[in-house]
PDB file of C-alpha atoms and ligand atoms in Angstrom:
ATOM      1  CA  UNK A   1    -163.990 -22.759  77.748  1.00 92.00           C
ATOM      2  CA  UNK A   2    -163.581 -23.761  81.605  1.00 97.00           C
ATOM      3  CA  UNK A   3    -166.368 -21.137  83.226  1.00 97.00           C
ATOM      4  CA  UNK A   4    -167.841 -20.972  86.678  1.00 98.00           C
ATOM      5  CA  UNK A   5    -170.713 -19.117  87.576  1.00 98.00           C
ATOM      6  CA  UNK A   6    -171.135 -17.844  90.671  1.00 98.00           C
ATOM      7  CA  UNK A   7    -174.088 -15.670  92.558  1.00 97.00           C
ATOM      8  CA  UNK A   8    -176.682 -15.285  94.821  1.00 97.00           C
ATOM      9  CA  UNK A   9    -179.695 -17.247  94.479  1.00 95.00           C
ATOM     10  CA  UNK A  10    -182.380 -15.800  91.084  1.00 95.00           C
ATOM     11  CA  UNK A  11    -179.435 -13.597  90.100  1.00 97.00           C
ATOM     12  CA  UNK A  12    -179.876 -15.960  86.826  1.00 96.00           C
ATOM     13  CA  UNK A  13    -176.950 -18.470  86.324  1.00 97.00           C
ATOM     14  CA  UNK A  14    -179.035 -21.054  85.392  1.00 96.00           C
ATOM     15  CA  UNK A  15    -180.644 -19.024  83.013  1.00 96.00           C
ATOM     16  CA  UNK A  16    -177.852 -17.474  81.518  1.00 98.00           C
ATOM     17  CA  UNK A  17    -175.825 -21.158  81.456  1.00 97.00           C
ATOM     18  CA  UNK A  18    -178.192 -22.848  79.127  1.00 97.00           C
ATOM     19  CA  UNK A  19    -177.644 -20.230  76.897  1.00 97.00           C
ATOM     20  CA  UNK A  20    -173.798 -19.893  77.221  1.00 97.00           C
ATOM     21  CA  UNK A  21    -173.536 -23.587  76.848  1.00 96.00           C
ATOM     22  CA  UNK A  22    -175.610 -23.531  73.552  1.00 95.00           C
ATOM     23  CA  UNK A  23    -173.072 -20.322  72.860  1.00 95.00           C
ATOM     24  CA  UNK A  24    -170.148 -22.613  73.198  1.00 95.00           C
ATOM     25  CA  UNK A  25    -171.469 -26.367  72.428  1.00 95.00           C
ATOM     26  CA  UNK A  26    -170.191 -27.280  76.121  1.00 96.00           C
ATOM     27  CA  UNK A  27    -172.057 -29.122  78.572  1.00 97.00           C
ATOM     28  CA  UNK A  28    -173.666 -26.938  81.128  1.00 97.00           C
ATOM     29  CA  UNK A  29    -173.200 -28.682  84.890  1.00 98.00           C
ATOM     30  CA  UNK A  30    -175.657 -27.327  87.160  1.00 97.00           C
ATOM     31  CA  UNK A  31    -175.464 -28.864  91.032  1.00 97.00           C
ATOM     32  CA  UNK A  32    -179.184 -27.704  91.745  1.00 95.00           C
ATOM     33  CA  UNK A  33    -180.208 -29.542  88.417  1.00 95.00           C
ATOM     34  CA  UNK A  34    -178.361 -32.527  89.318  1.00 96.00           C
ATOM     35  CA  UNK A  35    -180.141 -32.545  92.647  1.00 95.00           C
ATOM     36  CA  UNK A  36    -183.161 -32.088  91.408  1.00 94.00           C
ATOM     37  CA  UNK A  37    -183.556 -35.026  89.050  1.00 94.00           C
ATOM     38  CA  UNK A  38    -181.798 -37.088  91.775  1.00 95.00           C
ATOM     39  CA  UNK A  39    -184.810 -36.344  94.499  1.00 95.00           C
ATOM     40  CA  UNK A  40    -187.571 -36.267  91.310  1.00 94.00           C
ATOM     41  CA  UNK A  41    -186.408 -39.832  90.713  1.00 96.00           C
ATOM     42  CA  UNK A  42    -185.720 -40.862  94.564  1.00 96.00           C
ATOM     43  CA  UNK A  43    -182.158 -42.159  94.250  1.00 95.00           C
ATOM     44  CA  UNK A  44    -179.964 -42.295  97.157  1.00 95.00           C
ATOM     45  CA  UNK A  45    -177.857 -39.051  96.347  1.00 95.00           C
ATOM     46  CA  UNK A  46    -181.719 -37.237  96.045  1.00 95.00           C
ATOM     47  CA  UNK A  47    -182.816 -38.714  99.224  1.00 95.00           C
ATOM     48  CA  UNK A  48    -179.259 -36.755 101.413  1.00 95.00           C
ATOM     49  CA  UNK A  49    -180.180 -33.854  98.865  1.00 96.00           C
ATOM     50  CA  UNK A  50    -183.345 -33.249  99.591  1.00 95.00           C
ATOM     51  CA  UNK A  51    -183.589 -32.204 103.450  1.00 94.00           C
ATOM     52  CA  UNK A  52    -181.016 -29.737 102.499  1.00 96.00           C
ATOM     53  CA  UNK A  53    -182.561 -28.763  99.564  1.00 95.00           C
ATOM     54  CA  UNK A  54    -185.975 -28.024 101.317  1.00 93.00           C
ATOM     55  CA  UNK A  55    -184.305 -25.666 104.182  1.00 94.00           C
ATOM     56  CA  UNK A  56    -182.223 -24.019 101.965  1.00 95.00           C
ATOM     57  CA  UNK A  57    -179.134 -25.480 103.230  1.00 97.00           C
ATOM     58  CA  UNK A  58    -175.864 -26.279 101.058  1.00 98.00           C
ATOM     59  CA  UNK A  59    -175.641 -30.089 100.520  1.00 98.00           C
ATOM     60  CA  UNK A  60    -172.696 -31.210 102.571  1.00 98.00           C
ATOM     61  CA  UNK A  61    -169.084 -30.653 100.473  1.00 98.00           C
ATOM     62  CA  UNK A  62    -168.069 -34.228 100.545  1.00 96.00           C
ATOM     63  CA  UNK A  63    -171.461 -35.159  98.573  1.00 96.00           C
ATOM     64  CA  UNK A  64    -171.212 -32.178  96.602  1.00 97.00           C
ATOM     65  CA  UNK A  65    -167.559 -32.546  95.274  1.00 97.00           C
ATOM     66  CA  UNK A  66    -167.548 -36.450  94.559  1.00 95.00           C
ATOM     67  CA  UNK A  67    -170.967 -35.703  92.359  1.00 95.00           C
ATOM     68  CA  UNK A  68    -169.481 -32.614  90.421  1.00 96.00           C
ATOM     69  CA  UNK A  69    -165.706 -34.976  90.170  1.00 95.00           C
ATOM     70  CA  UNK A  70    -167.150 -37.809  88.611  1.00 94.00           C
ATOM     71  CA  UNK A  71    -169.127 -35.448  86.111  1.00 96.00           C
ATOM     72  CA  UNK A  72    -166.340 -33.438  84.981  1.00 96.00           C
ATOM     73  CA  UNK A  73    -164.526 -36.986  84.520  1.00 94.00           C
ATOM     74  CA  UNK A  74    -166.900 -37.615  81.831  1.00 95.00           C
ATOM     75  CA  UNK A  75    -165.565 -37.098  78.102  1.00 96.00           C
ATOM     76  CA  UNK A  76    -167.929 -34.691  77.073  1.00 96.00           C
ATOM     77  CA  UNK A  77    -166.374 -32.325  79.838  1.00 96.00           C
ATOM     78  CA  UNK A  78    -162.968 -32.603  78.183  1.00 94.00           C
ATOM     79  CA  UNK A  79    -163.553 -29.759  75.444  1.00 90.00           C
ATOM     80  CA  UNK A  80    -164.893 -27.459  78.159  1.00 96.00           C
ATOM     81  CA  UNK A  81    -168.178 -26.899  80.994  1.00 97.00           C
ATOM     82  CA  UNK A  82    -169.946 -24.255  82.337  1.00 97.00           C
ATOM     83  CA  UNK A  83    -170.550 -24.976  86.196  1.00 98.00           C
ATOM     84  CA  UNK A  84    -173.311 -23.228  87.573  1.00 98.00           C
ATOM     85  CA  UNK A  85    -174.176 -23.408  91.252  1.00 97.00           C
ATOM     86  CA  UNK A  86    -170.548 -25.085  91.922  1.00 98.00           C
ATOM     87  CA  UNK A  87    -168.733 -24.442  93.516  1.00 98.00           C
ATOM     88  CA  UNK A  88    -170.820 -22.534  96.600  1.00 98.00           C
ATOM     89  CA  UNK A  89    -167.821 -23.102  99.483  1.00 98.00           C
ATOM     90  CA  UNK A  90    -164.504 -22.463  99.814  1.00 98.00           C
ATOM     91  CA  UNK A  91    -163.570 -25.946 100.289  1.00 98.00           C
ATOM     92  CA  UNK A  92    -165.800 -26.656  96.983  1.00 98.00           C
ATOM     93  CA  UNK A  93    -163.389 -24.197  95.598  1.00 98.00           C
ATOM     94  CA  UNK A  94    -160.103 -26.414  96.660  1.00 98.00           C
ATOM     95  CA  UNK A  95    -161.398 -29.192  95.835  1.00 98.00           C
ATOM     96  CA  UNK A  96    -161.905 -28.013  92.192  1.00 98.00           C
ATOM     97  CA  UNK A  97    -158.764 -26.266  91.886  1.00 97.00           C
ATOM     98  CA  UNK A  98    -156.976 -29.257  93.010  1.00 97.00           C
ATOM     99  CA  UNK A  99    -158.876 -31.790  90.210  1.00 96.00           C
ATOM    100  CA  UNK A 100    -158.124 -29.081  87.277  1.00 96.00           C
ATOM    101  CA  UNK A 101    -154.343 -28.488  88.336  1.00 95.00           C
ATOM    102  CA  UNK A 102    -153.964 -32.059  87.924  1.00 94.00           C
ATOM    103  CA  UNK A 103    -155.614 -32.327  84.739  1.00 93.00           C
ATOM    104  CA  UNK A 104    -153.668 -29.249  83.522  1.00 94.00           C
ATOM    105  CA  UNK A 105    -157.142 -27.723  82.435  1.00 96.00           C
ATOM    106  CA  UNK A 106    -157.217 -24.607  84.540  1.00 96.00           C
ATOM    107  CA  UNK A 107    -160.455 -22.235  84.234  1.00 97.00           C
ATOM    108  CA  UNK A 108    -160.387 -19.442  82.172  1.00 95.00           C
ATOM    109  CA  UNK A 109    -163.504 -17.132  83.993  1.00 96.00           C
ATOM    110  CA  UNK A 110    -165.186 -17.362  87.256  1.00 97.00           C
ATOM    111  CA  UNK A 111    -168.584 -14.800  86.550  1.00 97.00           C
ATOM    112  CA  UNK A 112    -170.045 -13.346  89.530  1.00 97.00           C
ATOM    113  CA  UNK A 113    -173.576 -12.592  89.434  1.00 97.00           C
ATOM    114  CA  UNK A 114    -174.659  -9.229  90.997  1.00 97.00           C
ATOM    115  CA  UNK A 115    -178.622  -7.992  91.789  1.00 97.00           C
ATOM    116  CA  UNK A 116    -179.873  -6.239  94.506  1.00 97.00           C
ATOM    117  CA  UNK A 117    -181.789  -8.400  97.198  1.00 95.00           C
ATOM    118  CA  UNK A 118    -185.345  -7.056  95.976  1.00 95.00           C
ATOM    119  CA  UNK A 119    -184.470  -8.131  92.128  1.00 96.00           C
ATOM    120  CA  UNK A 120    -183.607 -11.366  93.688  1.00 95.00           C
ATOM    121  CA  UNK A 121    -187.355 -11.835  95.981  1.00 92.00           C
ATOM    122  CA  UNK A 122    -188.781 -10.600  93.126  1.00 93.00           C
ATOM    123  CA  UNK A 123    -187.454 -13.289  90.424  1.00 93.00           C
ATOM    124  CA  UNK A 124    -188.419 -16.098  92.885  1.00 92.00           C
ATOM    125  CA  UNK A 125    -191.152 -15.009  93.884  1.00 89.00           C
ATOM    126  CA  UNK A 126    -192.255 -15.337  90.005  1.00 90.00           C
ATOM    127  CA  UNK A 127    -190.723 -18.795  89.584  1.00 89.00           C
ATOM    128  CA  UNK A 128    -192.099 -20.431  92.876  1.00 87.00           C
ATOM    129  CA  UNK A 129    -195.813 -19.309  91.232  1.00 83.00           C
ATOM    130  CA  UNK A 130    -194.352 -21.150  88.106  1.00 86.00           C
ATOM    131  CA  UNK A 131    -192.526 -23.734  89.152  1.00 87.00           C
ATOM    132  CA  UNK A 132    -194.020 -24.665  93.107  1.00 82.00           C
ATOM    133  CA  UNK A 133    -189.969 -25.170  93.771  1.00 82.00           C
ATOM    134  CA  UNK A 134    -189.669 -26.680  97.564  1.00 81.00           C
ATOM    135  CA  UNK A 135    -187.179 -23.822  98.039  1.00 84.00           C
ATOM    136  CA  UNK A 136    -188.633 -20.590  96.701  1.00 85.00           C
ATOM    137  CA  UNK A 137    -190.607 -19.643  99.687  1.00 87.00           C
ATOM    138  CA  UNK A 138    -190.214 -16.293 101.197  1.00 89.00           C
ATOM    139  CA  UNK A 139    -188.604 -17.611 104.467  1.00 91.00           C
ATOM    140  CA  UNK A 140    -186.292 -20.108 102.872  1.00 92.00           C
ATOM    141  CA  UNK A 141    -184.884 -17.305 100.289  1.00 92.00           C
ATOM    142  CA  UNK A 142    -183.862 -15.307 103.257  1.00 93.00           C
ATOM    143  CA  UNK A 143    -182.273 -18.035 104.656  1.00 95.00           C
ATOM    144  CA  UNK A 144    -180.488 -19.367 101.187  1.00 95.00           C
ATOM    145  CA  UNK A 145    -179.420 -15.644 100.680  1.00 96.00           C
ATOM    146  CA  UNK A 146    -177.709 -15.912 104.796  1.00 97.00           C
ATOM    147  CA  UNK A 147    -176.090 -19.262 103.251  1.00 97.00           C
ATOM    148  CA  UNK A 148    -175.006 -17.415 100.217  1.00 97.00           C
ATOM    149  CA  UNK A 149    -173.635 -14.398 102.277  1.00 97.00           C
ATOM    150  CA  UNK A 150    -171.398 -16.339 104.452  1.00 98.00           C
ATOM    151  CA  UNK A 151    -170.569 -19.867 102.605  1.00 98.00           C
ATOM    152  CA  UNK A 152    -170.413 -18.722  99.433  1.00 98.00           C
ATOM    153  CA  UNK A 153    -169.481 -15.096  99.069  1.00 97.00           C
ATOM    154  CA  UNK A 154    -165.994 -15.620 100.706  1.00 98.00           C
ATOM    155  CA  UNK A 155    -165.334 -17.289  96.425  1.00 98.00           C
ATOM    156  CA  UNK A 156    -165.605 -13.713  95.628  1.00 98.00           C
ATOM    157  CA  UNK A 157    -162.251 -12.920  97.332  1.00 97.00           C
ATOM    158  CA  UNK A 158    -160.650 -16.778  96.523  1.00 98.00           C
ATOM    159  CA  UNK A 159    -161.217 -15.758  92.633  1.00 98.00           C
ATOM    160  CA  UNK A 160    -160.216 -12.167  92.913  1.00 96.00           C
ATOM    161  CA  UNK A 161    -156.860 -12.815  94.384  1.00 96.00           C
ATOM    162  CA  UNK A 162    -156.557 -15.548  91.285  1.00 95.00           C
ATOM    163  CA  UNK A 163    -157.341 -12.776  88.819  1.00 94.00           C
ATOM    164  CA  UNK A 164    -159.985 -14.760  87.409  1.00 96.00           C
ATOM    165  CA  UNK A 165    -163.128 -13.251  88.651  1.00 96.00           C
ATOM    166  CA  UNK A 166    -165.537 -11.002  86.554  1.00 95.00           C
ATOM    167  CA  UNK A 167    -168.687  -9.369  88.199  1.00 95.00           C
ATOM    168  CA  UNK A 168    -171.610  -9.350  85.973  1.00 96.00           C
ATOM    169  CA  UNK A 169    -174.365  -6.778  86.359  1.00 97.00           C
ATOM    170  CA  UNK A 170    -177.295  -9.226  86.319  1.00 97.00           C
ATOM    171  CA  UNK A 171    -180.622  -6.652  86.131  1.00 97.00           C
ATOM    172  CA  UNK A 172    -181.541  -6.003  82.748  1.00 97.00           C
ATOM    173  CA  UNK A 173    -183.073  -8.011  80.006  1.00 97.00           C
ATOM    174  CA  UNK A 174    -181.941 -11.848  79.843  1.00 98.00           C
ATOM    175  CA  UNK A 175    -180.301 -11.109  75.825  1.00 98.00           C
ATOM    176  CA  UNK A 176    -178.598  -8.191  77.471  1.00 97.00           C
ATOM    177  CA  UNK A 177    -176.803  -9.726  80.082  1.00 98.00           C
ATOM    178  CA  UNK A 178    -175.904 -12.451  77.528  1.00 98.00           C
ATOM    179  CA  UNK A 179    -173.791  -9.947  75.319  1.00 97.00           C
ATOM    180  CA  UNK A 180    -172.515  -8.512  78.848  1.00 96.00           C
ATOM    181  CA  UNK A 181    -170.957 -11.608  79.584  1.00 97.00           C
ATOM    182  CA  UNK A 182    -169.727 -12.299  75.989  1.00 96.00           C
ATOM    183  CA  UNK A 183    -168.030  -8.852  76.073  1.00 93.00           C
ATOM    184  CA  UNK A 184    -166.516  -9.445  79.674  1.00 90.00           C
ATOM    185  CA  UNK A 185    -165.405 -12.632  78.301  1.00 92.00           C
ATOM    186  CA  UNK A 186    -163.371 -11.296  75.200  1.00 89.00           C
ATOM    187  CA  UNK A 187    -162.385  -8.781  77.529  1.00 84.00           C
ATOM    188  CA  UNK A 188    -160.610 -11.021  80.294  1.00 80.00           C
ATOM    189  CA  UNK A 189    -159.172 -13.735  77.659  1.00 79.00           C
ATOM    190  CA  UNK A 190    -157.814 -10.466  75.365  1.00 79.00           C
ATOM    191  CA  UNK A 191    -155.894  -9.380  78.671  1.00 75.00           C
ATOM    192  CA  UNK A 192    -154.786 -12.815  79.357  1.00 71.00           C
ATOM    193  CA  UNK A 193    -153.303 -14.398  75.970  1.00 66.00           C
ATOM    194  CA  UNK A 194    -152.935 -11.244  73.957  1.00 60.00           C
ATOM    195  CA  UNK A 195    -153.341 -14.145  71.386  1.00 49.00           C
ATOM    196  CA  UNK A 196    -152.097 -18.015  71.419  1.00 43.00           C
ATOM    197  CA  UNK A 197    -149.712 -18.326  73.941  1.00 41.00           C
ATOM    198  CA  UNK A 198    -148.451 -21.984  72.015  1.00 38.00           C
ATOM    199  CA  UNK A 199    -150.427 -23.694  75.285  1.00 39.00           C
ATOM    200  CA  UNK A 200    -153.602 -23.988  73.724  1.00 39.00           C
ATOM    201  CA  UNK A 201    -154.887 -21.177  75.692  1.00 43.00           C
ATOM    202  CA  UNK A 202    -155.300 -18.795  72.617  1.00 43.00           C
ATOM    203  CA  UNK A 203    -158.379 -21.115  71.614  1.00 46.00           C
ATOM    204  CA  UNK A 204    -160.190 -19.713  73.981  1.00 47.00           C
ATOM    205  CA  UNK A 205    -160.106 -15.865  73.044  1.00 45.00           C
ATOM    206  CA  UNK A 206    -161.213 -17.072  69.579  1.00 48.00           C
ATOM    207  CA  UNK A 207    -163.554 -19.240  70.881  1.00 51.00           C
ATOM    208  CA  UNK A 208    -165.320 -16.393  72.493  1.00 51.00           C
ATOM    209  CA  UNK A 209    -164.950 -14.301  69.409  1.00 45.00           C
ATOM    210  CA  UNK A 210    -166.261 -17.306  67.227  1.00 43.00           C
ATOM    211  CA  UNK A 211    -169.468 -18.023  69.068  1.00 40.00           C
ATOM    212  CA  UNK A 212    -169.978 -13.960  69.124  1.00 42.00           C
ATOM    213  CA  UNK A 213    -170.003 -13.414  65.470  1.00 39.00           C
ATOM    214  CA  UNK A 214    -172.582 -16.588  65.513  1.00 37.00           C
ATOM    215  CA  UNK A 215    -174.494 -15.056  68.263  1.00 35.00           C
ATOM    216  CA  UNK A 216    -177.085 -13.083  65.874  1.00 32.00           C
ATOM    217  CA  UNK A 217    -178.960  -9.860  66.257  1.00 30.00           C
ATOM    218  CA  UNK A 218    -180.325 -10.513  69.564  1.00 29.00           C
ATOM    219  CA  UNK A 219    -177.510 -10.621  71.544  1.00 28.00           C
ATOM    220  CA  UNK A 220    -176.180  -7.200  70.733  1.00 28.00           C
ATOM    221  CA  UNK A 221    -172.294  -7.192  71.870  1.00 28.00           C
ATOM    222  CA  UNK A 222    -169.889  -4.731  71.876  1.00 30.00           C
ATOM    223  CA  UNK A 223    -172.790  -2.047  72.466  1.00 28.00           C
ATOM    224  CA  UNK A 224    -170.751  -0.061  74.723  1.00 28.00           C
ATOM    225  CA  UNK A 225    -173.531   0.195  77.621  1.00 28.00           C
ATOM    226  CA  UNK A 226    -173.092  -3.233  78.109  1.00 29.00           C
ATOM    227  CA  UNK A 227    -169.662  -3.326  78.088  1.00 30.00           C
ATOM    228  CA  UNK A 228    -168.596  -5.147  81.727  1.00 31.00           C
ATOM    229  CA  UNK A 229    -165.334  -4.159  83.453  1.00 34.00           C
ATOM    230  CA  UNK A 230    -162.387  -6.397  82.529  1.00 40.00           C
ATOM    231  CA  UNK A 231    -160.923  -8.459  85.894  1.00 41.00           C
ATOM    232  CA  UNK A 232    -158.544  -5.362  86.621  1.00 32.00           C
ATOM    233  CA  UNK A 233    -161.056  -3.258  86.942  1.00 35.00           C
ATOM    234  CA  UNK A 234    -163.652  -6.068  88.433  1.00 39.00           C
ATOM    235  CA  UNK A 235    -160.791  -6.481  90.963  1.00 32.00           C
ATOM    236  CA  UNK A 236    -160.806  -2.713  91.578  1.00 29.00           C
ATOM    237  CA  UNK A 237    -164.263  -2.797  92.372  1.00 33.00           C
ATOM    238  CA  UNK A 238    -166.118  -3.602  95.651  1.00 32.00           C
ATOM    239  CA  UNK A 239    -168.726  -6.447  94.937  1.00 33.00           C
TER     240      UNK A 239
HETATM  241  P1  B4P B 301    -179.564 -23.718  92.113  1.00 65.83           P
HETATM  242  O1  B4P B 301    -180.325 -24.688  91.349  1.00 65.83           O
HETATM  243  O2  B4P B 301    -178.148 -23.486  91.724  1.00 65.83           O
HETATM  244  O3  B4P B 301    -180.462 -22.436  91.889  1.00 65.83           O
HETATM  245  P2  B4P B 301    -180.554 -20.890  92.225  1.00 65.83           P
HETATM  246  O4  B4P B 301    -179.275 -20.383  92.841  1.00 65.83           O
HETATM  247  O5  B4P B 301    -181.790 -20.778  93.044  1.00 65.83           O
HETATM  248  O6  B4P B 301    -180.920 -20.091  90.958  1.00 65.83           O
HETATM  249  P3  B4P B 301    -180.212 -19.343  89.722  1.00 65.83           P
HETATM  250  O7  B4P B 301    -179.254 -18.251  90.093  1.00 65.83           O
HETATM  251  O8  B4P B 301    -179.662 -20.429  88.836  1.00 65.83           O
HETATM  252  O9  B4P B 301    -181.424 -18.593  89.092  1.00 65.83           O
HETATM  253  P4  B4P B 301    -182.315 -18.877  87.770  1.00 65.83           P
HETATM  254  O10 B4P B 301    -181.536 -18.752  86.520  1.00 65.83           O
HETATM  255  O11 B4P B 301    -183.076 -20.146  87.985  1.00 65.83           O
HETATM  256  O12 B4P B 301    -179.515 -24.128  93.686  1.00 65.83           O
HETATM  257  C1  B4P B 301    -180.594 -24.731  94.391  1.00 65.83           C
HETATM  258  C2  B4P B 301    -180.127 -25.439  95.671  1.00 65.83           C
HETATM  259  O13 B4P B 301    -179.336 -26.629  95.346  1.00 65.83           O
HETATM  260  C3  B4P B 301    -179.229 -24.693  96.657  1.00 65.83           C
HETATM  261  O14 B4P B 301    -179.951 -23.826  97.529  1.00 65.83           O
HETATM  262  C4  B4P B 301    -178.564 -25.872  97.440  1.00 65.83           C
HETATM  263  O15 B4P B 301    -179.420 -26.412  98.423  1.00 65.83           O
HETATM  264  C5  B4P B 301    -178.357 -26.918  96.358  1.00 65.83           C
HETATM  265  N1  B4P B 301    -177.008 -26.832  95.767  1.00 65.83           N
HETATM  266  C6  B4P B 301    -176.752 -26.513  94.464  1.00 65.83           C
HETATM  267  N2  B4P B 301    -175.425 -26.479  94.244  1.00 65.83           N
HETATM  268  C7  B4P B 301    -174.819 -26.764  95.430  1.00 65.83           C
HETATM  269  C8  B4P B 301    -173.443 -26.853  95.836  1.00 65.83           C
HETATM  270  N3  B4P B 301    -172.430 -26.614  94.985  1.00 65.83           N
HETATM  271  N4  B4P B 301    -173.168 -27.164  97.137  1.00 65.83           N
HETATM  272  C9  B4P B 301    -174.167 -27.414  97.996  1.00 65.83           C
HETATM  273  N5  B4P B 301    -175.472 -27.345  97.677  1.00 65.83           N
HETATM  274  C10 B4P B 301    -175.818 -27.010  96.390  1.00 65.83           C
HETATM  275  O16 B4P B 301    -183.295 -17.630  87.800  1.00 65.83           O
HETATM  276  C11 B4P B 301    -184.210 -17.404  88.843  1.00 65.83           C
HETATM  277  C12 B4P B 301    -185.508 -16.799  88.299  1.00 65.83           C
HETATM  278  O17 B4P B 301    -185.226 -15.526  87.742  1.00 65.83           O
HETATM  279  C13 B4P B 301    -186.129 -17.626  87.185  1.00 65.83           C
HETATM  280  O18 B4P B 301    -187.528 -17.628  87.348  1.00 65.83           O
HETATM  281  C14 B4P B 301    -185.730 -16.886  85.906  1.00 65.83           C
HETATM  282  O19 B4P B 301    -186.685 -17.028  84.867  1.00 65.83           O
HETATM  283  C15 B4P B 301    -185.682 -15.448  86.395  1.00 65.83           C
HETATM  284  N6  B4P B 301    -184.696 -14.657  85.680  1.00 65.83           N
HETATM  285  C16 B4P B 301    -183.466 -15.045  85.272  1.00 65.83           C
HETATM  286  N7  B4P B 301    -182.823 -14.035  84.652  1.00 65.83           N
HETATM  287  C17 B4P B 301    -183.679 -12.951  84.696  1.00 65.83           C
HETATM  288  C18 B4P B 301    -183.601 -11.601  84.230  1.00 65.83           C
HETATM  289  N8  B4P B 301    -182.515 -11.143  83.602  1.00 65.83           N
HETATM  290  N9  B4P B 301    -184.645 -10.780  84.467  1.00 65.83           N
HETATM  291  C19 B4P B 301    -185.753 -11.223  85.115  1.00 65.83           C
HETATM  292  N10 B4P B 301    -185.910 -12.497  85.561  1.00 65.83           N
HETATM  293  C20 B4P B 301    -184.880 -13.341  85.350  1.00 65.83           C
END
């Protein structure tokens, strides 16, 4: 599986791609991660990272898409990824596009993260007293969520009009939004293949199934209430 998750910032990718990635035995490719270890170990790519980091700005594109390039180069990426937290610009978007097109590996789910703004102060609030992250203060949220409104929310449209986005309803237990996501997933490759379509692409309907039936009592899909709209009716909704 080629996903992307997208969303503001606490509307829980990260936390919902460690557990997709262990769902699919894929490598889970989170930018903020990346940077993260980068500045913890003062590189040269943490150094640029860092003043951005710290205001809540996006690190500039052309750092951003060589990092993510070389990473999905790697052989591990070749049976699948889950990028979280890339890509956050339109041009982040191209860039990607462009690099899968040519690989002939195109994505199979963009997942949009949705909470309300409170949700969101609230859930950073709780990990800056956890964590002490540089960029969980109150006045750098508002600012990341300004970022996220006009840099990265435009994606929303860019995936829409490619029929690959899915919004995800994001409050709600972390298990819960797990089997969401799984059910959203079967939902949009169902509509897609309708089976193998000879191209490989069938593998990824089962592979959704496959890591369902593994996923054990916690996860709880096909519940009904958790059941997400499929990308015609994402597409028919306003996000
Ligand atoms: P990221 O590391 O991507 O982090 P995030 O958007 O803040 O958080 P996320 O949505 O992953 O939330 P999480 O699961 O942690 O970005 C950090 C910075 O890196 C950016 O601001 C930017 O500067 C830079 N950057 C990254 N990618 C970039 C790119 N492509 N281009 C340019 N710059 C880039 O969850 C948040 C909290 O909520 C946690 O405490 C968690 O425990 C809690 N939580 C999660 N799910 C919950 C639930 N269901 N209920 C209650 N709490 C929950």
């Amino acid at each position: 599986m080629r996903i992307v998750l997208l969303g503001p910032p606490g509307a829980g990718k990260g936390t919902q791609a460690i557990r997709l990635a262990q769902h699919f035995d894929c490598p889970h490719v989170s930018t903020g991660d990346i940077f993260r270890s980068n500045v913890a170990e003062g590189t040269g790519l943490g150094q640029i990272a860092k003043q951005y980091l710290d205001q809540g700005d996006l690190v500039p594109d052309e750092v951003v898409i060589a990092m993510v390039m070389d990473r999905l180069g790697s052989p591990d990426c070749a049976r699948g990824f889950l990028l979280d937290g890339f890509p956050r610009t339109v041009g982040q978007a191209e860039a990607l596009d462009l690099n899968l097109v040519a690989q002939d590996t195109p994505l199979h789910a963009v997942l949009c993260f949705e909470a309300a703004e409170e949700e969101l102060f609230r859930r950073l609030a709780g990990r800056s007293a956890e964590l002490g992250r540089s960029d969980d203060g109150e006045a750098t949220i508002r600012h990341r969520l300004e970022v996220y409104a006009t840099k990265t929310r435009p994606l929303v449209d860019y995936y829409m009009h490619r029929r690959l986005l899915s919004v995800v309803d994001a409050v709600g237990q972390v298990e819960e939004i797990t089997a969401r996501i799984l059910d959203a997933l079967t939902a949009t490759m169902a509509q897609d293949t309708g089976g193998s379509d000879g191209n490989g692409n069938g593998g990824a309907k089962s592979d959704v199934d496959r890591h369902r039936n593994r996923s054990g009592p916690g996860y709880r899909p096909g519940n009904g209430s958790g059941h997400l709209p499929d990308r015609a009716a994402a597409s028919l909704r306003s996000p």
